Structure formats: C-alpha cells, structure tokens
C-alpha cells in the first residue's frame, strides 16, 4: 500500500520536518533515524511510503530537526493509523502539527479523558464506501454525556449547514480522537466546514466551533484513494471548562463502618456525597506507609517509609474477612464502637488494634491465600518493590527501629541476600509474607475506590510528598539517589517564621538524571493505577530545595541547593567589608543575651556561653550547634514533656546560633541568611551597611538565580510528569522564584491559588477573580486554619478582608457566620480558575446546624510543629452529610449557578 504524508508547518531556514515511529522505515522511534520529509512551497512537507505487507497498525509522530542537529517532537501521544480500515488505492494524509494551547493540553489528561469527559459508548459515525473517500479526523477531548462530535459544511453529506443533518464522527477506543468519512466522488470544491457538538437525544447541533471556516481546496486525482484530513485545535466558543472539588484526608472520614479512623472503603460513600452536590474531584492527602516508631509520630502522612506501599491503617477489616473465633469478632465489634465514638483519631490505638487483627486473620487464611490466582498476579506485578518493602518492615519490627543503620543484620541492602531471606520456607516467612498479605488487600480496596470514582465521573486526586524518610525502604535500597547527610525543609513563610525542617534527605538529582529519572517514573506510574490527578507537594523543590545542615534543628540556617553562592570578593563588591567573624559567626553580646533571656540570663552565661574577647561571647563547644543544644534539653525526656523554662532557654539558644548574616556552605561560598533583617546582628549594623546588605540580599534571592533555576526545573519536570497521564497540580506556595510559573505554564501544570496566601507578596490577599485559568483555587489547605478558624485569629486582618476583599461595609462579625462563609466560597466558585477545591470543613461551614462548634479543632496540621499529631476527624459522619438536605442543596446550587457543573 502506498501512503503519502503531508503536513503544514512554517519552518525557519535550516529547519526540517521529519517523521518517526514504528518500523525500520520510520526509524523505530530513534530520532536520528527519522524519515526526513521534502519541502513543498506554501509551508508544506511531504513524503511517500510503500508500507510492508501484513502491517496492521502504524504509530508515528512528527518532529522538527534544526541546523544544529537538535530534535523537537510535536506535542502529545503518537498518532495511530489502523491500516485495515483504509480503503483501496492510494492513502493520502493531510495533517497539522500538534501544538495545542495549555488549556486544551490538560483536557488530554486521564482526569478528563478517562473520568470526566468519557463519551457515551456505542456512538457510531458515518463510514462511507466507494472509490474516493474523504475522511475527517480531529482530537476533541471536551465532550459531555449525550454528545457527539460532528462536521457541518457546504455539502449535502455535511448537511449543507443544517443543524439536524451533519456528518457524525465516532471515537471508540481512540478517544479523544474522532473520525468519520464521506463519499468524495463528484465533490464540488472548495469544501467549507466546521466541527461541532451534536446532541444525540435531540438530534441537532448545539455548538459549532468559533473562527473562520475550515476548507479543502483540492483533492487527489487518482481514480481510487482515501484522503484523510487530520485537523487540530477544535475552537471552543465559550470559556474554558471549570469544575469544583472537595478535599479531605482519608483518616478524617467518619463512618460506622470504620474503625475509629477513615478507611479506603469510606471514600466510596464520600464520592457518592461529592457527586450528589456537583463535585467532580475528591482530593486526599498521602496514603503511603509511614510506620517507623509505632507512635503518634507515624501519623505524619508526608514522611513515608515507602513511596509505593500503602498504609495498613486504611484497611477495612470486614472487607478483608472475618475471624472464625466469634468471641474475638465480638471483642473487635466492641472496640470498633468505642473507637468510633471518639471525637478525634486515636492513631496509636487504632494502629495497634488493627495490626493484631491483621495478624490473626493472616494466620487463619495463609494456607489458602498464597494459592489464590489473583494474589499470584499481584505479587508478580509488584515484587520488585514488594519484596524489599516486606523485608524492611520485618527488620524494622525485629530491631525495634526503622533506622536501618542500627540493624544487626542487613543494615546494608543486598538484593540477592534479601530475595534469599524472603523465600518461602524460611523461619521468617510468616513475619515477612504478612506484609504481602496486607499490601494485596490495600491494593484491592484502593483499586475498588479508584474504579468506582472513575465510573461515577469523579476524579480521585492523590498527593506526592516532596521527600522521603531518611529511615525508609528507598534510603535503604537506593541510597545513591539521595543526599542522606542533608535535611530538606522550607524557608520562613506565613506557616512558620523560623522556616521548616522536614528531616527528609534531599535528592541526588545528578544521579537520578543518569537513567532519566526512572525512580520518579516508577513512582508516578504506580500512583496512576489509583489516581487520575495528583498534587506535587512543594514543586519549588524541583527547581531548588531549602537544604538545612545536619547539625541544625530549625530552618533559618538553610540555603538553597542548587544555588550560585557568593564569594568573599563578590560580597565586598557590594561595598560590604568582609569581616568573617562579624558576618559568618553568631553575633552574641551581653545586652542581647540579657534582653532575650531575662531572669534566666545568668544561667545561660554560666552554662552555655564563654567569652570570645572584645565584649563578644560564643557558644561553648558542647553547645555550638542547634542539634547539640536540642540533645541536651531532650536527654531522657520527650519533646511534649519539656518544661516551659527549658523550652524558652532552648529557643533562645537556637536564636543565638542563628544570629548570623551569612551562611557558609563551602570554601569561599556564602549565602545571605534568610530573613537576616529580623536579627539583632543586622539591627546593630550602621545604616550604610544595612542598605548594601539589603541590595545584595534582594539580588541574591530575587534576581541572581532566575535563569539558573529555570533550567534546573526544565531538566527534571518534563521527563517526570510525562511518566503518567494524570492531571498535574503543583503546590507552589512560599518563596516563589519568578522562573517557576513560566515552567509550570509551559508544562501545563496547574498552580495553587490561596486567597489568604498570595504568591505576589506585594498584596495582602489574592482575589479569586484574578486567578490564572490553569490553577486550583481554594479557601484553605491542610496546613492552614479553616476559614472559620482563620476568621478569629486576627481581628485587624479579618476586618480588612471583610471590607476590602468581600466588599462589605461596616464592622466584620466576630465569627465567620454561614453567610460569611457562603460569600467567600461564592467568590471562589465564580473564579476563572479551572478547578476550585474546598476543604470539607469549609463547605460544611455553610450550614449552622451541620457545622461543628469546636472551630479550632478542625485544623489538620501545625506546620511549625514537626511532632504534631495528625488526628482531625470529621464531626459529621458521611451518612449524616448525605442527609443534610439544606446544606447539600446550597452547595449544589452554588456549583450550578457558577457554571461549574458542565
């Protein structure tokens, strides 16, 4: 069969269009072996191929070759041709380069193509027969139920522009690509046409694309041919698609079926509720395994010991199976009732009780479990991560620590030894394989939720933490991928004035790049089995991470990595005298200590400080780092039990150690200390030096790194996000460099817009009406107070917001009454943002009779406290939420009135 390719693309001098794809004749997807097309005047590129006999399908893409030998691929997944569907004669392809606008790109993600926009099944398009066939093809991802893409034009086969008789297209398994054909015999040219949306119930066109008519001026001359007109860019006549969603941690869900904590199976009922009020997205926090200490510290969902394994605490025990011992089942029923009556999640107790049940059930079922065909299939598919994870979990419990460096055996991972260690028949087999059992059930229960959400048109959105625990499976098995001697965190922001130290190792990006980020790709591909959208936690970390020295506790002594540090000469170039002791060492003077510690100053001088000469003091060697100070105060005592006096002295000593103007990261490498303007060291400089340091500070943090960090982001993110077809949303809060949003826009990554935390630091609030279209606009996050809690934090701020942002006159109410919450949520609903996703607490706040009176107990996290207990549990059960008719009608009306129900 002869096939003739033709594509329109206006190249620059020295550029050439190529085609690459399956088969040796198209280079086997090797760009260097791609078939080069021939230029034809008018901006066209052509070539002719004779296809080998027996070829059933052809996959290919176009790419641009410049005069430097660089290749640029067109956007999107490969084009596909079903050879068996092509008629007789020569096959002509008239195509267009794929480069859709960003607002259309996101519609190709699985959130839309697999969940929201799935067309009805069984739609048939017109398939003409004859010697001369004109075939239309166009990708249109945005479609609703009861709708079908069509072609209308100035020809009888196209309905002569009649709304009731266009040429209907079908998509089948190729959605969002639509195709249909007409008889081209005796066709009068030029053929003018447009694509449109056809209502399959009322049998008429309800929308024609905007812009000028498309046209076909000429057709091939042979007696027999198929001419495929492959178009791009359906011109939507209205504003972009917009939807609404709800965010809730799984552990916060309340139901009678649960066990004192929300479980995966509870999401099914919650999805029903969300769908009933018009929500098209349910967003959750990370659900990976975090068990390291078997204590409250494990409740922190962003410090996983495995980026793949799911957390057993989310298992529904009834779905796993019942114990044959009736007395034990009665005992568990009583414990379930007791735990479900608690206002918050008792994480350690729930985990302990469930763990015992799992072991009992495993002992009961193990003889038959490992013979099950579906288990064997699960194990074979997941064994690469499952075996080391199970071994890690066993060794963690045996050694009573997740810190593998302290294990007596297997502290250094050896794959062959671990596979041998985990073989059936070993004395450890039961204690290892129980984790296969748990992960099988977790996968089964979460997969059920994922399939249910997709079937109901609700996008399940997951969360990817930026870091891993230093005591994790990945740190044990692949230490070369991480900088295990460093700590990741965040510079100061409205969440924490001293920055945040997450305690995660940073990534060895150079090593990850050697296999094109295979570790990240594996992680995302696994996540895509359950989710169709995900939130990248702290996307800024892909540009640069806030790296904190191993001997620091707080985030103030961190520095960005990678970065372009200053030399002593550069600092002097700003007119600043480079006095190492004054700029780099802690600035400690008697009056500073007396003011900071008050009645405890004498004790501080005696115990922690020593003279350094010329009226200066320095920390004694045994206390010269924040880590040493912390270990001193926490010797034989837990953080929560630390007396107030010791807490104050410790905090003051942390401040003294951080009272520097520059942080040194290597030989002649210096970074301005973040927020140095708030230090007493800065306060005691002369005005000229202050001004020069301010100039250097602004240059370093806001100009020096823009291009450098832009390229760092573009090195990583394109390859990583291409690993799956999920919708990508970036959490871009904090100290956002100017280079971040251009990268996010280029890659169609949705931004996060929070009204109370604008990315533009020159304004107090970010008004939803100004939101970027490709963004997720929200009232609150899990790291913030709810709108009700925030309303009561600062009366001055509330009053300003009430008048300035809400447009109200007079005095603001003392509490965020339902009408106040409704006004705020309405602003977000009418935002131009593609998505507006509300914490469930903020939606429930709309109804006085439903919302919880304990406002401040609804906050999920305290970012400044790394030992925070994650225990928020909804006051309302999902069942009660479903029965709250007034609230549900109001939410549904807000969604519909704002146009977010399309």
mmCIF file of C-alpha atoms in Angstrom, residues 298 315 340 386 434 626 653 676 691 761 902:
data_model
loop_
_atom_site.group_PDB
_atom_site.id
_atom_site.type_symbol
_atom_site.label_atom_id
_atom_site.label_comp_id
_atom_site.label_asym_id
_atom_site.label_seq_id
_atom_site.Cartn_x
_atom_site.Cartn_y
_atom_site.Cartn_z
ATOM 1 C CA UNK A 298 3.796 7.942 62.420
ATOM 2 C CA UNK A 315 -7.755 -1.209 55.584
ATOM 3 C CA UNK A 340 -15.859 5.298 66.558
ATOM 4 C CA UNK A 386 7.110 -5.500 47.473
ATOM 5 C CA UNK A 434 2.155 -10.942 56.211
ATOM 6 C CA UNK A 626 21.282 23.633 67.440
ATOM 7 C CA UNK A 653 19.866 29.442 72.223
ATOM 8 C CA UNK A 676 18.511 38.325 58.225
ATOM 9 C CA UNK A 691 21.433 49.344 52.784
ATOM 10 C CA UNK A 761 3.980 39.366 48.234
ATOM 11 C CA UNK A 902 -20.624 21.427 32.849
#
